[in-house]
Short mmCIF file of C-alpha atoms in Angstrom, two decimals:
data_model
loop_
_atom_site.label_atom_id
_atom_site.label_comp_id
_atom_site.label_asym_id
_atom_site.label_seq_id
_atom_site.Cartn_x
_atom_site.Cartn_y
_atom_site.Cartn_z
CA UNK U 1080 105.42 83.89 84.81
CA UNK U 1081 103.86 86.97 86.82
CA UNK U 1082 100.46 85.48 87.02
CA UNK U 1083 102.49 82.20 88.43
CA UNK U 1084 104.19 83.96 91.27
CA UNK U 1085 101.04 86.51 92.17
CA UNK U 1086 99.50 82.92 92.53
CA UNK U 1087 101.85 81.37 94.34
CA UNK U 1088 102.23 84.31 96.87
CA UNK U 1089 98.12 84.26 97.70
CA UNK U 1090 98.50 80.50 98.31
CA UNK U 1091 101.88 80.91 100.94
CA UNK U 1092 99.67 83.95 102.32
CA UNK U 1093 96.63 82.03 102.78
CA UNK U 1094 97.98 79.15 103.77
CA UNK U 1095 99.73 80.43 106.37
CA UNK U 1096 96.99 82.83 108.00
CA UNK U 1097 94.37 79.96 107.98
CA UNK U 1098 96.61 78.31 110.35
CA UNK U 1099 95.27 77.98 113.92
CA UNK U 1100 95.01 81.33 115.25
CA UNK U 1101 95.41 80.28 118.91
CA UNK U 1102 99.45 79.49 118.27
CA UNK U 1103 100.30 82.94 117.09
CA UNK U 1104 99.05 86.13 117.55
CA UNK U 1105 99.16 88.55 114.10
CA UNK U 1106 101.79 91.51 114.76
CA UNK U 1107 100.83 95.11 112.49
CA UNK U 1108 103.97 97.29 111.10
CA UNK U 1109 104.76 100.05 109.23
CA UNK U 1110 108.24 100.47 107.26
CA UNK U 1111 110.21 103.22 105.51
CA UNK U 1112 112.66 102.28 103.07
CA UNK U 1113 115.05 103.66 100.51
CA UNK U 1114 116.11 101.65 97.83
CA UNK U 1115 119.40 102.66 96.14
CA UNK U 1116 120.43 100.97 92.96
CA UNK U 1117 123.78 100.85 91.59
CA UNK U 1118 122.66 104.16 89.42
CA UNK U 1119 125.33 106.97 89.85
CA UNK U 1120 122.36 109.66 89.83
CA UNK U 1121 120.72 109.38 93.20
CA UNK U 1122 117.52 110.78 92.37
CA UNK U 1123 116.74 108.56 89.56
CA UNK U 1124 118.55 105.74 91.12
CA UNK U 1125 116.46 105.57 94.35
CA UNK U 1126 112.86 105.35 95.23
CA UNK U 1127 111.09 105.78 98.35
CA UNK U 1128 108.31 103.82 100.16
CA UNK U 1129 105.85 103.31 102.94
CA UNK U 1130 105.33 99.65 103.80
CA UNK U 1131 102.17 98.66 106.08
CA UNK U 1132 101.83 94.84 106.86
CA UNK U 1133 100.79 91.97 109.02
CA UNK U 1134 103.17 89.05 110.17
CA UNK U 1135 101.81 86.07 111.29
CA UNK U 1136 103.93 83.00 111.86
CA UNK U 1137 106.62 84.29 110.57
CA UNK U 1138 105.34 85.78 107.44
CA UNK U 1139 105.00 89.15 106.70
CA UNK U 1140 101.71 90.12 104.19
CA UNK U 1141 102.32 93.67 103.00
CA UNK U 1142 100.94 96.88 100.71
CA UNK U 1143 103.48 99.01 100.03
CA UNK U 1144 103.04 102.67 98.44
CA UNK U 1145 106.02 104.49 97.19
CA UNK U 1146 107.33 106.78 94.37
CA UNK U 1147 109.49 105.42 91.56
CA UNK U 1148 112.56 107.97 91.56
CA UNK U 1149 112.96 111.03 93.97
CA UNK U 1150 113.98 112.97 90.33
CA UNK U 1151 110.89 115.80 90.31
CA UNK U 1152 109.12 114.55 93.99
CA UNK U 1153 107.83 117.86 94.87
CA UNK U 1154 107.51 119.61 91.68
CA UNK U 1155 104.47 120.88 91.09
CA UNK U 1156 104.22 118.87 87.39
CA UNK U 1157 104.70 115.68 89.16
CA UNK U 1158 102.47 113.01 88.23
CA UNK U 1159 100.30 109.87 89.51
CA UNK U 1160 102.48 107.47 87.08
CA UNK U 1161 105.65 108.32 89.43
CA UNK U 1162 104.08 106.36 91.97
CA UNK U 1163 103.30 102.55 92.64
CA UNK U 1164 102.25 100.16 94.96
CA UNK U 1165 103.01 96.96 95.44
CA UNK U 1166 101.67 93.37 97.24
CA UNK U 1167 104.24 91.65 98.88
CA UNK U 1168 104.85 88.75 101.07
CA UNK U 1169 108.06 87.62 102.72
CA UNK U 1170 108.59 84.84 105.03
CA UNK U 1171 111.39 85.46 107.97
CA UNK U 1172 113.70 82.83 109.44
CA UNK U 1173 115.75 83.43 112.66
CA UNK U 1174 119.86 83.44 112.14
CA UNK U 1175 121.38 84.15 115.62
CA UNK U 1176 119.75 87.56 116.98
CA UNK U 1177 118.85 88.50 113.45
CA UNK U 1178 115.90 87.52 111.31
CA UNK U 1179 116.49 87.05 107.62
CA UNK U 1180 113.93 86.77 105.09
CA UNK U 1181 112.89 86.04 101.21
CA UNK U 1182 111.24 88.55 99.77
CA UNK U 1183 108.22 88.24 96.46
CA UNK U 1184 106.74 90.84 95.18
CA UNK U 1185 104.45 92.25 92.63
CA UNK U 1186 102.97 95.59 91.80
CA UNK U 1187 102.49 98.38 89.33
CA UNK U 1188 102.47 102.17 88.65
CA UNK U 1189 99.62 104.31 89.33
CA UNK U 1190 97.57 105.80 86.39
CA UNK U 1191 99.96 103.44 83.84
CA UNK U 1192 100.12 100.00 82.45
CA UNK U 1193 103.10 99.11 84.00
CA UNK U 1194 103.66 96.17 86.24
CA UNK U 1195 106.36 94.56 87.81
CA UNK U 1196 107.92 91.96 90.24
CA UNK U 1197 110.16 92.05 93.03
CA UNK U 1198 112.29 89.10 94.54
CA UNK U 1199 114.96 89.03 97.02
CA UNK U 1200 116.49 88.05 100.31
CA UNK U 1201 117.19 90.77 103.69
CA UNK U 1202 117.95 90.59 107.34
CA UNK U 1203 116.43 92.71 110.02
CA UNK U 1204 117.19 92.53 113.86
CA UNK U 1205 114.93 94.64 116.20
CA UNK U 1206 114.75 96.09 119.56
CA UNK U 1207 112.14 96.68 121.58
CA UNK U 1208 109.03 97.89 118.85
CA UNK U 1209 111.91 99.61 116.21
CA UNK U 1210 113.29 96.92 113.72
CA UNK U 1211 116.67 97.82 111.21
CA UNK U 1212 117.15 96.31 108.36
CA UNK U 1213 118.82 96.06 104.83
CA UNK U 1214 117.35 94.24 101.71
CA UNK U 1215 118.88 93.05 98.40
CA UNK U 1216 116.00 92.83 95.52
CA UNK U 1217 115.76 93.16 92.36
CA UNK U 1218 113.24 95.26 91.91
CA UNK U 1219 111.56 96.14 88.26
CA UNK U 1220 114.72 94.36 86.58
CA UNK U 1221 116.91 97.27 88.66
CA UNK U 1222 118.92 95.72 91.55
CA UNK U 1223 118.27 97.78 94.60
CA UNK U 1224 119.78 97.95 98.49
CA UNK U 1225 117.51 98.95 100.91
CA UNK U 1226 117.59 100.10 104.33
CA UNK U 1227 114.41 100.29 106.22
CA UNK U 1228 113.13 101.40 109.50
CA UNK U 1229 110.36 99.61 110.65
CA UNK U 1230 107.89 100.14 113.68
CA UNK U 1231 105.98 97.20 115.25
CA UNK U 1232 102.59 97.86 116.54
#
């Protein structure tokens, strides 16, 4: 099922950037985000994340880098296998003065043979280069909320 979505997220992506070029110009961002699942511990319940992407026609193609809890962050026995990245793409949709989008997913842990997928839906509105938004994903089998911050190039 994972190699069937990573496949199906390189043909959306590709599809859509071959597209004429002329009809839409390709936008850079950078997000931070902090995912909080329903986990009553906060720093084993949460994760962190820096996402740095490209929309074009209304899709977003992403690489996100993060850390998997905030429990032990800056110890100095923290490890590589805290930390992930991730590929993600997420087409956006307009509602009113707010843009909401689906969200796929897939990545894995640093120095560790751990993968995993991400799906879910969000909404974001911006103003002027600073976007706001919230997410609902479920993220590594853990449902997650997620407010971001995003700057648009």
């Amino acid at each position: 099922m994972r190699k069937v979505l990573v496949l199906a997220m390189c043909m959306w992506a590709l599809g859509t950037f071959a597209q004429d070029s002329t009809k839409c110009s390709v936008n850079k961002y950078v997000s931070w985000g902090l995912s909080l699942s329903n986990n009553t511990d906060f720093n084993t319940g949460s994760y962190s994340s820096l996402e740095f992407g490209i929309v074009k026609h209304d899709v977003a193609v992403a690489v996100v880098l993060g850390r998997g809890n905030l429990d032990g962050v800056f110890r100095s026995d923290d490890v590589l296998s805290n930390y992930f990245y991730e590929f993600k793409v997420a087409p956006s949709f307009p509602i009113g003065k707010v843009y909401g989008n689906i969200i796929l997913g897939y990545g894995g842990y640093f120095d560790a043979k751990h993968n995993f997928i991400e799906y879910g839906l969000g909404v974001s509105y911006t103003h002027k280069k600073i976007g706001y938004g919230v997410a609902f994903s479920n993220w590594d089998g853990v449902d997650y909320i997620s407010p971001s911050i995003t700057f648009n190039f």
